[in-house]
Short mmCIF file of C-alpha atoms in Angstrom, two decimals:
data_model
loop_
_atom_site.label_atom_id
_atom_site.label_comp_id
_atom_site.label_asym_id
_atom_site.label_seq_id
_atom_site.Cartn_x
_atom_site.Cartn_y
_atom_site.Cartn_z
CA ALA A 1 29.02 122.78 142.33
CA THR A 2 29.47 122.67 146.41
CA PRO A 3 30.03 118.68 147.07
CA LEU A 4 33.09 118.78 143.83
CA ALA A 5 34.84 121.80 145.64
CA VAL A 6 34.66 120.57 148.89
CA SER A 7 35.61 116.65 147.91
CA ALA A 8 39.00 117.82 146.14
CA ALA A 9 39.79 120.48 148.85
CA ILE A 10 39.48 117.44 151.54
CA GLY A 11 41.76 115.55 149.27
CA HIS A 12 44.28 118.06 148.70
CA ALA A 13 44.36 118.24 152.30
CA ALA A 14 44.97 114.90 152.60
CA ARG A 15 48.03 115.01 151.00
CA GLN A 16 49.36 117.72 153.16
CA LYS A 17 48.71 115.47 156.12
CA ILE A 18 45.88 117.64 157.21
CA LEU A 19 42.77 115.15 157.34
CA ILE A 20 39.39 116.44 157.46
CA LYS A 21 35.95 114.75 158.56
CA GLY A 22 33.70 116.83 156.51
CA GLY A 23 32.45 119.86 154.55
CA ASP A 24 30.82 121.62 157.30
CA ALA A 25 34.63 122.14 158.93
CA LEU A 26 35.52 123.80 156.16
CA GLU A 27 32.42 126.21 156.06
CA ASN A 28 32.87 127.23 159.45
CA LEU A 29 36.29 127.98 159.49
CA ALA A 30 36.41 130.02 156.42
CA ARG A 31 34.62 132.92 158.99
CA PRO A 32 36.46 134.08 161.91
CA GLY A 33 35.40 133.61 165.46
CA ARG A 34 37.08 132.77 168.66
CA MET A 35 40.21 130.05 168.28
CA VAL A 36 41.19 128.27 171.25
CA LEU A 37 44.67 126.65 171.85
CA ASP A 38 45.64 124.18 174.40
CA LYS A 39 49.00 124.43 175.85
CA THR A 40 50.84 121.21 176.36
CA GLY A 41 52.02 119.41 172.98
CA THR A 42 49.92 122.36 171.42
CA LEU A 43 51.78 125.75 171.79
CA THR A 44 54.66 124.06 173.06
CA GLU A 45 56.37 120.39 171.76
CA GLY A 46 54.86 118.16 174.34
CA ARG A 47 58.24 116.97 175.23
CA MET A 48 58.32 117.20 178.71
CA ALA A 49 61.34 116.66 181.13
CA ILE A 50 61.77 117.83 184.99
CA VAL A 51 64.13 121.04 185.00
CA ARG A 52 63.69 121.65 188.65
CA TRP A 53 63.17 119.49 192.15
CA TRP A 54 62.13 120.91 195.41
CA GLY A 55 61.54 118.51 198.40
CA ASP A 56 62.51 114.88 199.30
CA GLU A 57 64.47 113.62 196.73
CA ASP A 58 63.83 109.59 197.61
CA LEU A 59 60.10 110.54 195.91
CA ARG A 60 60.98 110.56 192.60
CA ALA A 61 61.03 106.70 192.26
CA ALA A 62 57.60 106.12 193.77
CA ALA A 63 56.42 109.16 191.77
CA ALA A 64 57.40 108.03 188.48
CA SER A 65 55.85 104.52 189.29
CA VAL A 66 52.82 106.42 189.92
CA GLU A 67 53.29 108.40 186.71
CA ARG A 68 53.81 105.58 184.62
CA HIS A 69 49.97 104.70 184.52
CA SER A 70 49.37 107.73 182.72
CA ALA A 71 49.30 109.13 178.85
CA HIS A 72 49.14 112.79 179.71
CA PRO A 73 52.36 114.48 178.24
CA VAL A 74 53.54 115.51 181.91
CA ALA A 75 53.59 112.38 183.33
CA ARG A 76 55.81 111.06 180.12
CA ALA A 77 58.63 113.31 181.95
CA PHE A 78 58.93 110.91 185.01
CA SER A 79 59.55 108.52 182.31
CA GLU A 80 63.15 109.45 182.78
CA LEU A 81 63.78 108.19 186.50
CA ASP A 82 64.33 104.75 187.60
CA PHE A 83 61.28 103.24 189.28
CA SER A 84 62.88 100.16 189.20
CA GLY A 85 62.04 97.36 192.09
CA THR A 86 58.92 100.26 193.03
CA GLU A 87 55.29 99.30 191.95
CA ALA A 88 52.34 101.34 192.49
CA ALA A 89 48.67 99.64 192.74
CA ASP A 90 45.32 101.42 192.69
CA VAL A 91 46.50 104.13 190.58
CA VAL A 92 43.28 106.23 189.50
CA GLU A 93 43.76 109.46 187.26
CA THR A 94 41.90 112.88 187.17
CA PRO A 95 42.33 113.97 183.51
CA GLY A 96 43.46 117.15 183.49
CA ALA A 97 44.57 117.70 186.54
CA GLY A 98 46.33 114.89 188.52
CA ILE A 99 47.05 110.92 189.74
CA GLU A 100 47.10 108.87 192.53
CA GLY A 101 48.06 105.51 193.93
CA THR A 102 49.38 103.30 196.62
CA VAL A 103 53.01 102.74 196.85
CA ASP A 104 55.20 100.81 199.82
CA GLY A 105 51.59 101.47 201.75
CA TRP A 106 51.64 105.21 201.37
CA ARG A 107 48.84 107.04 199.56
CA LEU A 108 50.54 109.24 197.03
CA ILE A 109 48.90 112.35 194.99
CA ALA A 110 50.79 113.65 191.95
CA GLY A 111 48.84 116.70 190.17
CA SER A 112 49.00 119.88 189.83
CA ALA A 113 48.31 122.65 193.04
CA SER A 114 45.02 123.30 192.44
CA PHE A 115 44.31 119.37 192.68
CA VAL A 116 45.97 118.92 195.39
CA ALA A 117 44.85 121.44 197.11
CA SER A 118 41.17 120.28 196.43
CA VAL A 119 42.21 116.73 198.11
CA PHE A 120 43.93 118.33 200.92
CA GLY A 121 43.23 121.95 201.56
CA GLU A 122 45.78 124.79 201.21
CA ALA A 123 49.23 124.32 201.00
CA PRO A 124 51.77 125.80 203.20
CA ALA A 125 53.10 128.98 202.04
CA THR A 126 56.42 127.14 201.91
CA VAL A 127 55.52 125.15 199.71
CA THR A 128 53.52 128.01 197.67
CA GLU A 129 56.20 130.07 197.53
CA VAL A 130 58.26 127.41 195.50
CA VAL A 131 54.87 126.57 193.17
CA GLU A 132 55.15 130.63 192.63
CA THR A 133 58.68 130.59 191.78
CA PHE A 134 58.91 127.40 189.40
CA ALA A 135 55.55 128.88 187.89
CA ALA A 136 57.15 132.32 186.99
CA ASP A 137 59.96 130.82 185.32
CA GLY A 138 57.72 129.10 183.33
CA VAL A 139 57.76 125.88 184.78
CA SER A 140 54.98 124.06 185.46
CA PRO A 141 54.91 122.73 189.26
CA VAL A 142 53.79 118.91 190.09
CA LEU A 143 53.00 118.66 193.33
CA ILE A 144 53.98 115.31 195.11
CA ALA A 145 51.86 114.48 198.29
CA VAL A 146 52.06 111.42 200.38
CA ASP A 147 49.94 110.57 203.07
CA GLY A 148 48.10 114.52 202.80
CA VAL A 149 51.57 116.29 203.10
CA VAL A 150 53.14 117.75 200.41
CA ARG A 151 56.68 116.46 200.26
CA ALA A 152 58.16 117.17 196.96
CA ILE A 153 57.60 119.74 193.65
CA ALA A 154 58.79 118.65 190.43
CA GLY A 155 59.30 121.29 188.01
CA ILE A 156 58.52 120.31 184.39
CA GLY A 157 59.97 122.40 181.28
CA ASP A 158 58.17 122.07 177.80
CA PRO A 159 60.17 124.08 175.43
CA LEU A 160 57.56 126.41 173.03
CA ARG A 161 57.30 125.54 169.48
CA ASP A 162 59.14 127.41 166.71
CA ASP A 163 56.07 128.48 164.96
CA SER A 164 53.94 129.19 167.62
CA ALA A 165 54.29 132.65 168.04
CA SER A 166 54.06 133.14 164.12
CA SER A 167 50.71 131.41 163.66
CA VAL A 168 49.49 133.02 166.66
CA GLU A 169 49.95 136.44 164.15
CA ALA A 170 48.46 134.88 161.15
CA MET A 171 45.82 133.63 162.97
CA GLN A 172 45.10 137.03 164.66
CA GLU A 173 45.89 138.90 161.43
CA SER A 174 43.26 136.64 159.77
CA GLY A 175 40.61 137.97 162.34
CA TRP A 176 40.59 135.18 164.62
CA GLN A 177 40.75 136.04 168.47
CA VAL A 178 43.22 133.71 169.91
CA GLU A 179 43.28 132.21 173.51
CA VAL A 180 44.89 129.91 175.12
CA LEU A 181 42.91 127.75 177.78
CA SER A 182 45.60 124.87 180.03
CA GLY A 183 44.98 123.07 182.71
CA ASP A 184 48.77 124.37 183.55
CA HIS A 185 49.40 126.33 186.75
CA PRO A 186 48.27 130.06 185.33
CA ALA A 187 51.76 132.15 185.68
CA ALA A 188 53.23 129.21 183.42
CA VAL A 189 50.52 129.79 180.93
CA GLN A 190 50.92 133.88 181.19
CA SER A 191 55.01 132.82 180.54
CA ILE A 192 54.06 131.42 177.36
CA ALA A 193 51.37 133.49 176.31
CA ALA A 194 53.73 136.53 176.89
CA GLN A 195 56.00 134.99 174.45
CA ILE A 196 53.63 134.31 171.64
CA GLY A 197 52.25 138.17 172.06
CA LEU A 198 48.84 137.81 174.03
CA ALA A 199 47.55 139.92 176.51
CA ARG A 200 47.62 138.45 179.82
CA ASP A 201 43.33 138.69 179.93
CA ALA A 202 43.50 135.75 176.75
CA ALA A 203 45.26 133.37 178.44
CA ARG A 204 43.86 130.95 181.38
CA GLY A 205 45.50 128.65 183.32
CA ALA A 206 44.34 125.99 186.21
CA ALA A 207 41.14 124.93 183.81
CA THR A 208 39.80 121.32 184.29
CA PRO A 209 38.03 119.52 181.72
CA GLU A 210 34.56 120.42 182.83
CA ASN A 211 35.95 124.78 182.93
CA LYS A 212 37.21 124.01 179.54
CA LEU A 213 33.75 122.57 177.99
CA HIS A 214 31.86 125.14 179.54
CA SER A 215 34.00 128.27 178.08
CA ILE A 216 33.28 126.80 174.60
CA GLN A 217 30.00 126.31 175.04
CA SER A 218 29.71 129.53 176.22
CA SER A 219 30.55 130.93 173.34
CA GLY A 220 26.80 132.82 172.50
CA GLY A 221 26.82 131.05 169.12
CA GLU A 222 29.82 132.79 167.24
CA THR A 223 32.36 130.00 165.59
CA VAL A 224 34.49 128.56 168.04
CA ALA A 225 37.16 126.44 167.09
CA MET A 226 39.32 124.28 169.58
CA VAL A 227 42.90 122.91 169.21
CA GLY A 228 44.07 120.16 171.50
CA ASP A 229 45.73 116.93 171.76
CA GLY A 230 44.87 115.44 175.23
CA VAL A 231 41.91 113.53 177.33
CA ASN A 232 41.21 116.37 179.16
CA ASP A 233 40.59 118.33 175.70
CA ALA A 234 38.51 115.96 174.28
CA ALA A 235 34.59 116.82 175.98
CA ALA A 236 35.63 120.25 174.34
CA LEU A 237 36.73 119.27 171.36
CA ALA A 238 33.37 117.28 170.21
CA ALA A 239 31.49 120.83 171.68
CA ALA A 240 33.43 123.24 169.56
CA THR A 241 32.24 124.34 166.37
CA VAL A 242 35.26 122.63 165.00
CA GLY A 243 37.52 120.79 167.08
CA ILE A 244 41.27 120.24 165.93
CA GLY A 245 43.29 117.29 167.12
CA VAL A 246 47.32 118.12 166.77
CA HIS A 247 49.61 115.59 166.01
CA GLY A 248 50.45 113.36 168.26
CA GLY A 249 47.37 113.15 170.01
CA ALA A 250 45.46 111.01 172.46
CA GLU A 251 42.92 108.44 171.27
CA ALA A 252 40.02 109.93 172.72
CA VAL A 253 41.19 113.17 170.31
CA LEU A 254 40.87 110.85 167.27
CA ALA A 255 37.58 110.34 168.09
CA ALA A 256 36.05 113.72 169.10
CA ALA A 257 38.04 116.04 166.32
CA ASP A 258 36.71 117.09 163.10
CA VAL A 259 39.98 117.78 162.16
CA TYR A 260 42.90 115.91 162.40
CA LEU A 261 46.60 117.13 162.16
CA GLY A 262 49.19 114.90 160.92
CA ARG A 263 51.85 117.06 161.34
CA PRO A 264 53.32 118.95 165.18
CA GLY A 265 53.10 122.72 165.15
CA LEU A 266 50.65 125.08 164.30
CA ALA A 267 51.38 126.20 160.72
CA PRO A 268 48.85 123.53 159.87
CA VAL A 269 45.97 125.10 161.59
CA VAL A 270 46.60 128.36 159.53
CA GLU A 271 47.19 126.19 156.39
CA LEU A 272 43.91 124.89 157.25
CA LEU A 273 42.34 128.05 157.72
CA GLU A 274 43.59 129.65 154.68
CA GLY A 275 42.52 126.76 152.56
CA SER A 276 38.81 126.92 154.33
CA ARG A 277 38.65 130.48 152.44
CA ARG A 278 39.93 129.09 149.38
CA THR A 279 37.26 126.64 149.44
CA LEU A 280 34.42 128.84 149.47
CA ALA A 281 35.98 131.01 147.25
CA VAL A 282 35.93 127.71 144.72
CA ILE A 283 32.14 127.21 145.68
CA ARG A 284 31.65 130.96 144.93
CA ARG A 285 32.92 130.90 141.67
CA ASN A 286 31.22 127.42 140.41
CA LEU A 287 28.04 128.76 141.41
CA VAL A 288 28.79 131.29 139.19
CA PHE A 289 29.92 129.11 136.54
CA SER A 290 26.39 127.35 136.81
CA LEU A 291 24.84 130.52 137.10
CA ALA A 292 26.12 131.82 134.11
CA TYR A 293 25.34 127.86 131.93
CA ASN A 294 21.16 128.12 133.52
CA VAL A 295 21.50 131.92 132.23
CA VAL A 296 22.64 130.79 128.72
CA ALA A 297 20.66 128.06 127.84
CA VAL A 298 17.16 128.96 129.02
CA SER A 299 17.38 132.15 127.26
CA PHE A 300 18.41 129.56 123.93
CA ALA A 301 15.53 127.87 125.01
CA ILE A 302 12.75 130.79 125.59
CA THR A 303 14.20 132.22 122.41
CA GLY A 304 13.72 128.89 120.28
CA HIS A 305 17.74 128.75 119.47
CA MET A 306 18.07 124.95 121.48
CA SER A 307 18.23 122.30 119.35
CA PRO A 308 18.85 118.59 120.67
CA ILE A 309 22.28 119.25 119.44
CA LEU A 310 23.42 122.25 121.67
CA ALA A 311 22.00 120.82 124.57
CA ALA A 312 24.18 117.74 124.21
CA ILE A 313 27.25 120.11 123.99
CA LEU A 314 26.34 122.50 126.24
CA MET A 315 25.58 120.22 129.34
CA PRO A 316 28.85 118.31 129.96
CA LEU A 317 30.76 121.47 129.14
CA SER A 318 29.22 123.07 131.97
CA SER A 319 29.77 119.90 134.63
CA MET A 320 33.07 119.89 132.90
CA THR A 321 33.94 123.10 133.75
CA VAL A 322 32.78 122.80 137.11
CA VAL A 323 35.24 119.68 137.75
CA LEU A 324 38.09 121.64 136.33
CA SER A 325 37.42 124.43 138.81
CA SER A 326 37.31 122.22 141.75
CA TYR A 327 40.28 119.92 140.85
CA ARG A 328 42.66 122.41 139.59
CA ALA A 329 41.84 124.95 142.35
CA LYS A 330 44.85 125.26 145.15
CA THR A 331 43.43 125.72 148.43
CA PHE A 332 45.93 123.37 150.01
#
């Protein structure tokens, strides 16, 4: 009754490009809890571009030569810049925070405001003002520091996915407590949260991979689903009750996630939640069929009405009922 329903549901989901590793994920997602969403590439399209620039224009090529060593969506925005003739060496990346390397004898660091502050201390008031202005406009600021001095700020824009607001609303109507947990600047995260109808206290920015992991682990035993696509989400995905990797995610996400979505956007997440509830309904229905068969068969046996021929008919009939119930159910 149970494994047939689960295997049939997983097969139906795969046809919709929702790849599920096991039945535990379906069972857990059928019970609402916390739904934690990453921002970049999950709520937004992950199609980054540099839409604002402040500071030294000559640093564009140098920053691009360092950022090209990263697979993070923010780093991809720098790929449009011309870095020919510039080569970065000794590149070291801190997942979800920033990257550094040596260019033409300079030590260049590019990353979030909190990351640069952790390396060099608080930035001057002028830099802080530009960062807050960018973030308030929904643009993620990337600070570029050379030899300890912030000399430029790149404003990275990433449009919200068309289905994000409606999908978040559908999750909430299903009983899920939706939150946003992102490594981007807090003001940029708040801007996105406002667009999808979330309260300010349900969205948190400047979260490191360790912060994300701690948030998932401090759930107190309730069901926690984590949706993300980056290397900085991998630990949180692995620790969540159900980790969901979205389309275009890094290889580490595929290894850590319990479910992988082969289609972009959050609409497949809503389908996954609905399909999980339908799968549990099929399991309960199959158990009712099995129980009814056993009640009838045992009653016949006790009263002496169970003949070998009747048993030979009832047993496969019971099995076929459960098989048909599982494979004809429209779970996904």
